[in-house]
């Protein structure tokens, strides 16, 4: 298995692997009109912390999708142990295996940045109902960076692009979202430390090289603390 940042998150089974963690998720969702009939897609669900929270809190229909089978296996165990009827789906955000107009909400928590947004964002629009809402908690570039710095960030995180607020907005608009709001999230310095998560599901064998990935992540988050921000985008049609 390649020693990548995402494989590292999968092997350690880090829950709530997005800036702000479950606390931010709770706050973002609490502003929405979610009821028992709502259909929600947790795209790039990881180990399913958010999907489990939504299913339990709102009793609505939740679909948890990821393209990483280790993540999905760990998510499945979580849902089973909590006796939650979350639907698990393997697939890519770039080519969603759902019909048009399926969901009331799509939640993307530190996922879309890892994908080709020119494919992913139009897919979100396609599978959302006409009055549906996309909520995306994503990495936002706050300042300009040199080409070398940009490459270092792209290579380490395996992200396909590092967008600033305006570039994100342009992608959402191009995909047909007409109403776009962004809330900048103040990140506590420790938020980038994966070690502060208290939700792990470890794989049996983890090659020592993966521990170095955590260290490099921590190092880069200090070096690029002014560059790497986080925004909560709320997009509707
Ligand atoms: C940083 S983790 C966030 C996981 C989860 N949303 C959370 O907050 O804990 C990114 C997740 O996106 C998934 N992912 C990356 N590219 C994807 C794609 N093209 N389609 C579906 N999932 C993807 C990864 O496998 C991983 O689970």
PDB file of N, CA and C in Angstrom, residues 85-176:
ATOM      1  N   UNK A  85     -28.986   2.162  10.898  1.00  0.00           N
ATOM      2  CA  UNK A  85     -29.278   1.691   9.535  1.00  0.00           C
ATOM      3  C   UNK A  85     -28.681   2.594   8.442  1.00  0.00           C
ATOM      4  N   UNK A  86     -27.386   2.891   8.527  1.00  0.00           N
ATOM      5  CA  UNK A  86     -26.758   3.748   7.515  1.00  0.00           C
ATOM      6  C   UNK A  86     -26.426   2.888   6.289  1.00  0.00           C
ATOM      7  N   UNK A  87     -26.759   3.419   5.119  1.00  0.00           N
ATOM      8  CA  UNK A  87     -26.471   2.683   3.888  1.00  0.00           C
ATOM      9  C   UNK A  87     -25.025   2.955   3.474  1.00  0.00           C
ATOM     10  N   UNK A  88     -24.290   1.880   3.202  1.00  0.00           N
ATOM     11  CA  UNK A  88     -22.878   2.040   2.828  1.00  0.00           C
ATOM     12  C   UNK A  88     -22.735   1.847   1.329  1.00  0.00           C
ATOM     13  N   UNK A  89     -21.960   2.735   0.712  1.00  0.00           N
ATOM     14  CA  UNK A  89     -21.802   2.651  -0.736  1.00  0.00           C
ATOM     15  C   UNK A  89     -20.337   2.892  -1.110  1.00  0.00           C
ATOM     16  N   UNK A  90     -19.769   1.950  -1.860  1.00  0.00           N
ATOM     17  CA  UNK A  90     -18.419   2.180  -2.380  1.00  0.00           C
ATOM     18  C   UNK A  90     -18.561   2.929  -3.698  1.00  0.00           C
ATOM     19  N   UNK A  91     -17.758   3.974  -3.888  1.00  0.00           N
ATOM     20  CA  UNK A  91     -17.843   4.700  -5.155  1.00  0.00           C
ATOM     21  C   UNK A  91     -17.036   5.975  -5.067  1.00  0.00           C
ATOM     22  N   UNK A  92     -16.961   6.648  -6.205  1.00  0.00           N
ATOM     23  CA  UNK A  92     -16.182   7.877  -6.240  1.00  0.00           C
ATOM     24  C   UNK A  92     -17.091   9.095  -6.291  1.00  0.00           C
ATOM     25  N   UNK A  93     -16.667  10.129  -5.578  1.00  0.00           N
ATOM     26  CA  UNK A  93     -17.392  11.399  -5.608  1.00  0.00           C
ATOM     27  C   UNK A  93     -17.379  11.991  -7.011  1.00  0.00           C
ATOM     28  N   UNK A  94     -16.419  11.555  -7.820  1.00  0.00           N
ATOM     29  CA  UNK A  94     -16.311  12.115  -9.171  1.00  0.00           C
ATOM     30  C   UNK A  94     -17.316  11.480 -10.132  1.00  0.00           C
ATOM     31  N   UNK A  95     -17.919  10.404  -9.703  1.00  0.00           N
ATOM     32  CA  UNK A  95     -18.860   9.692 -10.569  1.00  0.00           C
ATOM     33  C   UNK A  95     -19.853   8.970  -9.655  1.00  0.00           C
ATOM     34  N   UNK A  96     -20.751   9.735  -9.064  1.00  0.00           N
ATOM     35  CA  UNK A  96     -21.586   9.197  -7.990  1.00  0.00           C
ATOM     36  C   UNK A  96     -22.584   8.151  -8.484  1.00  0.00           C
ATOM     37  N   UNK A  97     -22.672   7.028  -7.793  1.00  0.00           N
ATOM     38  CA  UNK A  97     -23.554   5.951  -8.242  1.00  0.00           C
ATOM     39  C   UNK A  97     -25.009   6.148  -7.799  1.00  0.00           C
ATOM     40  N   UNK A  98     -25.540   7.340  -8.056  1.00  0.00           N
ATOM     41  CA  UNK A  98     -26.921   7.640  -7.656  1.00  0.00           C
ATOM     42  C   UNK A  98     -27.647   8.326  -8.814  1.00  0.00           C
ATOM     43  N   UNK A  99     -28.977   8.201  -8.775  1.00  0.00           N
ATOM     44  CA  UNK A  99     -29.820   8.861  -9.776  1.00  0.00           C
ATOM     45  C   UNK A  99     -29.823  10.370  -9.528  1.00  0.00           C
ATOM     46  N   UNK A 100     -30.219  11.103 -10.533  1.00  0.00           N
ATOM     47  CA  UNK A 100     -30.414  12.558 -10.390  1.00  0.00           C
ATOM     48  C   UNK A 100     -31.429  12.822  -9.273  1.00  0.00           C
ATOM     49  N   UNK A 101     -31.334  13.965  -8.637  1.00  0.00           N
ATOM     50  CA  UNK A 101     -32.351  14.447  -7.675  1.00  0.00           C
ATOM     51  C   UNK A 101     -32.631  13.455  -6.546  1.00  0.00           C
ATOM     52  N   UNK A 102     -31.588  12.919  -5.941  1.00  0.00           N
ATOM     53  CA  UNK A 102     -31.789  11.904  -4.896  1.00  0.00           C
ATOM     54  C   UNK A 102     -31.754  12.490  -3.482  1.00  0.00           C
ATOM     55  N   UNK A 103     -30.850  13.442  -3.237  1.00  0.00           N
ATOM     56  CA  UNK A 103     -30.581  13.834  -1.838  1.00  0.00           C
ATOM     57  C   UNK A 103     -31.077  15.245  -1.496  1.00  0.00           C
ATOM     58  N   UNK A 104     -31.432  15.407  -0.222  1.00  0.00           N
ATOM     59  CA  UNK A 104     -31.781  16.741   0.299  1.00  0.00           C
ATOM     60  C   UNK A 104     -30.520  17.489   0.728  1.00  0.00           C
ATOM     61  N   UNK A 105     -29.541  16.724   1.221  1.00  0.00           N
ATOM     62  CA  UNK A 105     -28.286  17.339   1.666  1.00  0.00           C
ATOM     63  C   UNK A 105     -27.112  16.460   1.238  1.00  0.00           C
ATOM     64  N   UNK A 106     -26.028  17.124   0.876  1.00  0.00           N
ATOM     65  CA  UNK A 106     -24.755  16.414   0.715  1.00  0.00           C
ATOM     66  C   UNK A 106     -23.765  17.091   1.650  1.00  0.00           C
ATOM     67  N   UNK A 107     -23.066  16.265   2.389  1.00  0.00           N
ATOM     68  CA  UNK A 107     -22.059  16.778   3.302  1.00  0.00           C
ATOM     69  C   UNK A 107     -20.702  16.283   2.816  1.00  0.00           C
ATOM     70  N   UNK A 108     -19.801  17.214   2.586  1.00  0.00           N
ATOM     71  CA  UNK A 108     -18.438  16.850   2.181  1.00  0.00           C
ATOM     72  C   UNK A 108     -17.495  17.447   3.211  1.00  0.00           C
ATOM     73  N   UNK A 109     -16.876  16.582   4.000  1.00  0.00           N
ATOM     74  CA  UNK A 109     -16.014  17.088   5.062  1.00  0.00           C
ATOM     75  C   UNK A 109     -14.569  16.722   4.739  1.00  0.00           C
ATOM     76  N   UNK A 110     -13.863  17.700   4.181  1.00  0.00           N
ATOM     77  CA  UNK A 110     -12.473  17.502   3.792  1.00  0.00           C
ATOM     78  C   UNK A 110     -12.356  16.339   2.797  1.00  0.00           C
ATOM     79  N   UNK A 111     -13.117  16.424   1.753  1.00  0.00           N
ATOM     80  CA  UNK A 111     -13.167  15.360   0.740  1.00  0.00           C
ATOM     81  C   UNK A 111     -12.981  15.933  -0.661  1.00  0.00           C
ATOM     82  N   UNK A 112     -13.779  16.952  -0.962  1.00  0.00           N
ATOM     83  CA  UNK A 112     -13.818  17.474  -2.333  1.00  0.00           C
ATOM     84  C   UNK A 112     -12.450  17.976  -2.780  1.00  0.00           C
ATOM     85  N   UNK A 113     -11.693  18.538  -1.848  1.00  0.00           N
ATOM     86  CA  UNK A 113     -10.351  19.037  -2.187  1.00  0.00           C
ATOM     87  C   UNK A 113      -9.444  17.914  -2.694  1.00  0.00           C
ATOM     88  N   UNK A 114      -9.748  16.668  -2.280  1.00  0.00           N
ATOM     89  CA  UNK A 114      -8.909  15.540  -2.705  1.00  0.00           C
ATOM     90  C   UNK A 114      -9.303  15.021  -4.084  1.00  0.00           C
ATOM     91  N   UNK A 115     -10.374  15.565  -4.637  1.00  0.00           N
ATOM     92  CA  UNK A 115     -10.892  15.044  -5.897  1.00  0.00           C
ATOM     93  C   UNK A 115     -10.701  16.076  -7.004  1.00  0.00           C
ATOM     94  N   UNK A 116     -11.033  15.682  -8.204  1.00  0.00           N
ATOM     95  CA  UNK A 116     -11.030  16.634  -9.310  1.00  0.00           C
ATOM     96  C   UNK A 116     -12.349  17.407  -9.234  1.00  0.00           C
ATOM     97  N   UNK A 117     -12.274  18.627  -8.738  1.00  0.00           N
ATOM     98  CA  UNK A 117     -13.512  19.382  -8.466  1.00  0.00           C
ATOM     99  C   UNK A 117     -14.319  19.660  -9.728  1.00  0.00           C
ATOM    100  N   UNK A 118     -13.665  19.637 -10.884  1.00  0.00           N
ATOM    101  CA  UNK A 118     -14.422  19.884 -12.123  1.00  0.00           C
ATOM    102  C   UNK A 118     -15.373  18.717 -12.405  1.00  0.00           C
ATOM    103  N   UNK A 119     -15.079  17.549 -11.807  1.00  0.00           N
ATOM    104  CA  UNK A 119     -16.002  16.414 -11.965  1.00  0.00           C
ATOM    105  C   UNK A 119     -16.942  16.308 -10.766  1.00  0.00           C
ATOM    106  N   UNK A 120     -16.376  16.529  -9.572  1.00  0.00           N
ATOM    107  CA  UNK A 120     -17.128  16.268  -8.338  1.00  0.00           C
ATOM    108  C   UNK A 120     -18.277  17.252  -8.120  1.00  0.00           C
ATOM    109  N   UNK A 121     -17.983  18.528  -8.261  1.00  0.00           N
ATOM    110  CA  UNK A 121     -19.009  19.528  -7.919  1.00  0.00           C
ATOM    111  C   UNK A 121     -20.239  19.406  -8.836  1.00  0.00           C
ATOM    112  N   UNK A 122     -20.067  19.194 -10.152  1.00  0.00           N
ATOM    113  CA  UNK A 122     -21.264  18.956 -10.984  1.00  0.00           C
ATOM    114  C   UNK A 122     -22.020  17.686 -10.576  1.00  0.00           C
ATOM    115  N   UNK A 123     -21.292  16.684 -10.086  1.00  0.00           N
ATOM    116  CA  UNK A 123     -21.967  15.475  -9.613  1.00  0.00           C
ATOM    117  C   UNK A 123     -22.843  15.773  -8.399  1.00  0.00           C
ATOM    118  N   UNK A 124     -22.345  16.605  -7.494  1.00  0.00           N
ATOM    119  CA  UNK A 124     -23.140  16.980  -6.320  1.00  0.00           C
ATOM    120  C   UNK A 124     -24.445  17.633  -6.782  1.00  0.00           C
ATOM    121  N   UNK A 125     -24.300  18.553  -7.744  1.00  0.00           N
ATOM    122  CA  UNK A 125     -25.486  19.257  -8.229  1.00  0.00           C
ATOM    123  C   UNK A 125     -26.473  18.263  -8.850  1.00  0.00           C
ATOM    124  N   UNK A 126     -25.960  17.311  -9.598  1.00  0.00           N
ATOM    125  CA  UNK A 126     -26.828  16.336 -10.296  1.00  0.00           C
ATOM    126  C   UNK A 126     -27.646  15.494  -9.311  1.00  0.00           C
ATOM    127  N   UNK A 127     -26.993  15.013  -8.241  1.00  0.00           N
ATOM    128  CA  UNK A 127     -27.704  14.085  -7.346  1.00  0.00           C
ATOM    129  C   UNK A 127     -28.502  14.795  -6.236  1.00  0.00           C
ATOM    130  N   UNK A 128     -28.310  16.121  -6.126  1.00  0.00           N
ATOM    131  CA  UNK A 128     -29.121  16.879  -5.154  1.00  0.00           C
ATOM    132  C   UNK A 128     -30.499  17.175  -5.742  1.00  0.00           C
ATOM    133  N   UNK A 129     -31.505  17.175  -4.873  1.00  0.00           N
ATOM    134  CA  UNK A 129     -32.832  17.619  -5.311  1.00  0.00           C
ATOM    135  C   UNK A 129     -32.766  19.126  -5.608  1.00  0.00           C
ATOM    136  N   UNK A 130     -33.798  19.630  -6.301  1.00  0.00           N
ATOM    137  CA  UNK A 130     -33.782  21.044  -6.723  1.00  0.00           C
ATOM    138  C   UNK A 130     -33.633  21.998  -5.532  1.00  0.00           C
ATOM    139  N   UNK A 131     -34.218  21.613  -4.391  1.00  0.00           N
ATOM    140  CA  UNK A 131     -34.099  22.492  -3.209  1.00  0.00           C
ATOM    141  C   UNK A 131     -33.051  21.947  -2.218  1.00  0.00           C
ATOM    142  N   UNK A 132     -32.155  21.129  -2.743  1.00  0.00           N
ATOM    143  CA  UNK A 132     -31.146  20.506  -1.882  1.00  0.00           C
ATOM    144  C   UNK A 132     -30.004  21.462  -1.531  1.00  0.00           C
ATOM    145  N   UNK A 133     -29.214  21.035  -0.550  1.00  0.00           N
ATOM    146  CA  UNK A 133     -28.132  21.887  -0.044  1.00  0.00           C
ATOM    147  C   UNK A 133     -26.833  21.087   0.037  1.00  0.00           C
ATOM    148  N   UNK A 134     -25.783  21.691  -0.490  1.00  0.00           N
ATOM    149  CA  UNK A 134     -24.436  21.116  -0.350  1.00  0.00           C
ATOM    150  C   UNK A 134     -23.724  21.836   0.789  1.00  0.00           C
ATOM    151  N   UNK A 135     -23.219  21.075   1.739  1.00  0.00           N
ATOM    152  CA  UNK A 135     -22.425  21.640   2.832  1.00  0.00           C
ATOM    153  C   UNK A 135     -21.016  21.067   2.697  1.00  0.00           C
ATOM    154  N   UNK A 136     -20.059  21.940   2.494  1.00  0.00           N
ATOM    155  CA  UNK A 136     -18.692  21.458   2.254  1.00  0.00           C
ATOM    156  C   UNK A 136     -17.720  22.160   3.190  1.00  0.00           C
ATOM    157  N   UNK A 137     -17.107  21.357   4.051  1.00  0.00           N
ATOM    158  CA  UNK A 137     -16.078  21.889   4.958  1.00  0.00           C
ATOM    159  C   UNK A 137     -14.750  21.560   4.301  1.00  0.00           C
ATOM    160  N   UNK A 138     -14.102  22.555   3.749  1.00  0.00           N
ATOM    161  CA  UNK A 138     -12.958  22.243   2.885  1.00  0.00           C
ATOM    162  C   UNK A 138     -11.759  23.152   3.143  1.00  0.00           C
ATOM    163  N   UNK A 139     -10.619  22.635   2.736  1.00  0.00           N
ATOM    164  CA  UNK A 139      -9.363  23.368   2.824  1.00  0.00           C
ATOM    165  C   UNK A 139      -9.419  24.572   1.879  1.00  0.00           C
ATOM    166  N   UNK A 140      -9.046  25.736   2.388  1.00  0.00           N
ATOM    167  CA  UNK A 140      -9.050  26.955   1.571  1.00  0.00           C
ATOM    168  C   UNK A 140      -7.666  27.592   1.651  1.00  0.00           C
ATOM    169  N   UNK A 141      -7.134  27.960   0.501  1.00  0.00           N
ATOM    170  CA  UNK A 141      -5.819  28.618   0.487  1.00  0.00           C
ATOM    171  C   UNK A 141      -6.018  30.100   0.814  1.00  0.00           C
ATOM    172  N   UNK A 142      -5.367  30.549   1.890  1.00  0.00           N
ATOM    173  CA  UNK A 142      -5.580  31.922   2.347  1.00  0.00           C
ATOM    174  C   UNK A 142      -4.602  32.923   1.776  1.00  0.00           C
ATOM    175  N   UNK A 143      -3.433  32.447   1.342  1.00  0.00           N
ATOM    176  CA  UNK A 143      -2.436  33.374   0.790  1.00  0.00           C
ATOM    177  C   UNK A 143      -1.810  32.732  -0.443  1.00  0.00           C
ATOM    178  N   UNK A 144      -1.106  33.567  -1.203  1.00  0.00           N
ATOM    179  CA  UNK A 144      -0.386  33.009  -2.355  1.00  0.00           C
ATOM    180  C   UNK A 144       0.804  32.206  -1.864  1.00  0.00           C
ATOM    181  N   UNK A 145       1.183  31.219  -2.655  1.00  0.00           N
ATOM    182  CA  UNK A 145       2.371  30.429  -2.317  1.00  0.00           C
ATOM    183  C   UNK A 145       3.215  30.277  -3.566  1.00  0.00           C
ATOM    184  N   UNK A 146       4.499  30.008  -3.361  1.00  0.00           N
ATOM    185  CA  UNK A 146       5.377  29.802  -4.514  1.00  0.00           C
ATOM    186  C   UNK A 146       4.998  28.470  -5.169  1.00  0.00           C
ATOM    187  N   UNK A 147       5.499  28.286  -6.396  1.00  0.00           N
ATOM    188  CA  UNK A 147       5.200  27.030  -7.102  1.00  0.00           C
ATOM    189  C   UNK A 147       5.699  25.818  -6.323  1.00  0.00           C
ATOM    190  N   UNK A 148       6.899  25.969  -5.742  1.00  0.00           N
ATOM    191  CA  UNK A 148       7.477  24.840  -4.983  1.00  0.00           C
ATOM    192  C   UNK A 148       6.649  24.512  -3.746  1.00  0.00           C
ATOM    193  N   UNK A 149       6.223  25.573  -3.075  1.00  0.00           N
ATOM    194  CA  UNK A 149       5.399  25.340  -1.869  1.00  0.00           C
ATOM    195  C   UNK A 149       4.088  24.674  -2.244  1.00  0.00           C
ATOM    196  N   UNK A 150       3.488  25.182  -3.311  1.00  0.00           N
ATOM    197  CA  UNK A 150       2.218  24.601  -3.785  1.00  0.00           C
ATOM    198  C   UNK A 150       2.414  23.114  -4.076  1.00  0.00           C
ATOM    199  N   UNK A 151       3.513  22.800  -4.770  1.00  0.00           N
ATOM    200  CA  UNK A 151       3.751  21.399  -5.151  1.00  0.00           C
ATOM    201  C   UNK A 151       3.945  20.536  -3.912  1.00  0.00           C
ATOM    202  N   UNK A 152       4.645  21.093  -2.904  1.00  0.00           N
ATOM    203  CA  UNK A 152       4.887  20.320  -1.685  1.00  0.00           C
ATOM    204  C   UNK A 152       3.551  19.946  -1.020  1.00  0.00           C
ATOM    205  N   UNK A 153       2.638  20.916  -0.984  1.00  0.00           N
ATOM    206  CA  UNK A 153       1.333  20.662  -0.343  1.00  0.00           C
ATOM    207  C   UNK A 153       0.512  19.664  -1.179  1.00  0.00           C
ATOM    208  N   UNK A 154       0.481  19.900  -2.487  1.00  0.00           N
ATOM    209  CA  UNK A 154      -0.300  18.999  -3.356  1.00  0.00           C
ATOM    210  C   UNK A 154       0.229  17.578  -3.258  1.00  0.00           C
ATOM    211  N   UNK A 155       1.559  17.446  -3.305  1.00  0.00           N
ATOM    212  CA  UNK A 155       2.160  16.098  -3.291  1.00  0.00           C
ATOM    213  C   UNK A 155       1.893  15.396  -1.969  1.00  0.00           C
ATOM    214  N   UNK A 156       2.081  16.104  -0.862  1.00  0.00           N
ATOM    215  CA  UNK A 156       1.938  15.425   0.427  1.00  0.00           C
ATOM    216  C   UNK A 156       0.494  14.995   0.676  1.00  0.00           C
ATOM    217  N   UNK A 157      -0.433  15.919   0.472  1.00  0.00           N
ATOM    218  CA  UNK A 157      -1.836  15.576   0.785  1.00  0.00           C
ATOM    219  C   UNK A 157      -2.516  14.798  -0.341  1.00  0.00           C
ATOM    220  N   UNK A 158      -1.875  14.828  -1.526  1.00  0.00           N
ATOM    221  CA  UNK A 158      -2.504  14.133  -2.653  1.00  0.00           C
ATOM    222  C   UNK A 158      -3.769  14.858  -3.088  1.00  0.00           C
ATOM    223  N   UNK A 159      -3.779  16.184  -2.863  1.00  0.00           N
ATOM    224  CA  UNK A 159      -4.930  16.954  -3.336  1.00  0.00           C
ATOM    225  C   UNK A 159      -4.661  17.374  -4.776  1.00  0.00           C
ATOM    226  N   UNK A 160      -5.741  17.503  -5.538  1.00  0.00           N
ATOM    227  CA  UNK A 160      -5.559  17.793  -6.959  1.00  0.00           C
ATOM    228  C   UNK A 160      -5.441  19.286  -7.220  1.00  0.00           C
ATOM    229  N   UNK A 161      -5.874  20.101  -6.260  1.00  0.00           N
ATOM    230  CA  UNK A 161      -5.792  21.544  -6.395  1.00  0.00           C
ATOM    231  C   UNK A 161      -5.862  22.138  -4.992  1.00  0.00           C
ATOM    232  N   UNK A 162      -5.379  23.368  -4.866  1.00  0.00           N
ATOM    233  CA  UNK A 162      -5.445  24.048  -3.570  1.00  0.00           C
ATOM    234  C   UNK A 162      -6.113  25.389  -3.830  1.00  0.00           C
ATOM    235  N   UNK A 163      -7.422  25.434  -3.644  1.00  0.00           N
ATOM    236  CA  UNK A 163      -8.214  26.570  -4.111  1.00  0.00           C
ATOM    237  C   UNK A 163      -8.360  27.647  -3.046  1.00  0.00           C
ATOM    238  N   UNK A 164      -8.387  28.900  -3.498  1.00  0.00           N
ATOM    239  CA  UNK A 164      -8.746  29.965  -2.558  1.00  0.00           C
ATOM    240  C   UNK A 164     -10.274  30.127  -2.597  1.00  0.00           C
ATOM    241  N   UNK A 165     -10.780  31.039  -1.750  1.00  0.00           N
ATOM    242  CA  UNK A 165     -12.247  31.155  -1.635  1.00  0.00           C
ATOM    243  C   UNK A 165     -12.897  31.446  -2.980  1.00  0.00           C
ATOM    244  N   UNK A 166     -12.308  32.395  -3.723  1.00  0.00           N
ATOM    245  CA  UNK A 166     -12.913  32.779  -4.998  1.00  0.00           C
ATOM    246  C   UNK A 166     -12.911  31.623  -5.984  1.00  0.00           C
ATOM    247  N   UNK A 167     -11.841  30.838  -5.994  1.00  0.00           N
ATOM    248  CA  UNK A 167     -11.781  29.700  -6.921  1.00  0.00           C
ATOM    249  C   UNK A 167     -12.832  28.635  -6.567  1.00  0.00           C
ATOM    250  N   UNK A 168     -13.020  28.402  -5.278  1.00  0.00           N
ATOM    251  CA  UNK A 168     -14.088  27.478  -4.861  1.00  0.00           C
ATOM    252  C   UNK A 168     -15.433  27.993  -5.355  1.00  0.00           C
ATOM    253  N   UNK A 169     -15.677  29.287  -5.113  1.00  0.00           N
ATOM    254  CA  UNK A 169     -16.968  29.867  -5.519  1.00  0.00           C
ATOM    255  C   UNK A 169     -17.194  29.697  -7.010  1.00  0.00           C
ATOM    256  N   UNK A 170     -16.144  29.925  -7.798  1.00  0.00           N
ATOM    257  CA  UNK A 170     -16.265  29.803  -9.254  1.00  0.00           C
ATOM    258  C   UNK A 170     -16.653  28.383  -9.648  1.00  0.00           C
ATOM    259  N   UNK A 171     -16.042  27.390  -8.990  1.00  0.00           N
ATOM    260  CA  UNK A 171     -16.395  25.997  -9.316  1.00  0.00           C
ATOM    261  C   UNK A 171     -17.844  25.703  -8.947  1.00  0.00           C
ATOM    262  N   UNK A 172     -18.279  26.200  -7.793  1.00  0.00           N
ATOM    263  CA  UNK A 172     -19.676  25.950  -7.394  1.00  0.00           C
ATOM    264  C   UNK A 172     -20.639  26.627  -8.380  1.00  0.00           C
ATOM    265  N   UNK A 173     -20.312  27.867  -8.746  1.00  0.00           N
ATOM    266  CA  UNK A 173     -21.188  28.597  -9.679  1.00  0.00           C
ATOM    267  C   UNK A 173     -21.257  27.889 -11.025  1.00  0.00           C
ATOM    268  N   UNK A 174     -20.098  27.502 -11.528  1.00  0.00           N
ATOM    269  CA  UNK A 174     -20.049  26.834 -12.836  1.00  0.00           C
ATOM    270  C   UNK A 174     -20.887  25.568 -12.859  1.00  0.00           C
ATOM    271  N   UNK A 175     -20.959  24.906 -11.690  1.00  0.00           N
ATOM    272  CA  UNK A 175     -21.712  23.650 -11.611  1.00  0.00           C
ATOM    273  C   UNK A 175     -23.213  23.903 -11.425  1.00  0.00           C
ATOM    274  N   UNK A 176     -23.599  25.177 -11.327  1.00  0.00           N
ATOM    275  CA  UNK A 176     -25.037  25.489 -11.271  1.00  0.00           C
ATOM    276  C   UNK A 176     -25.552  25.875  -9.902  1.00  0.00           C
TER     277      UNK A 176
END
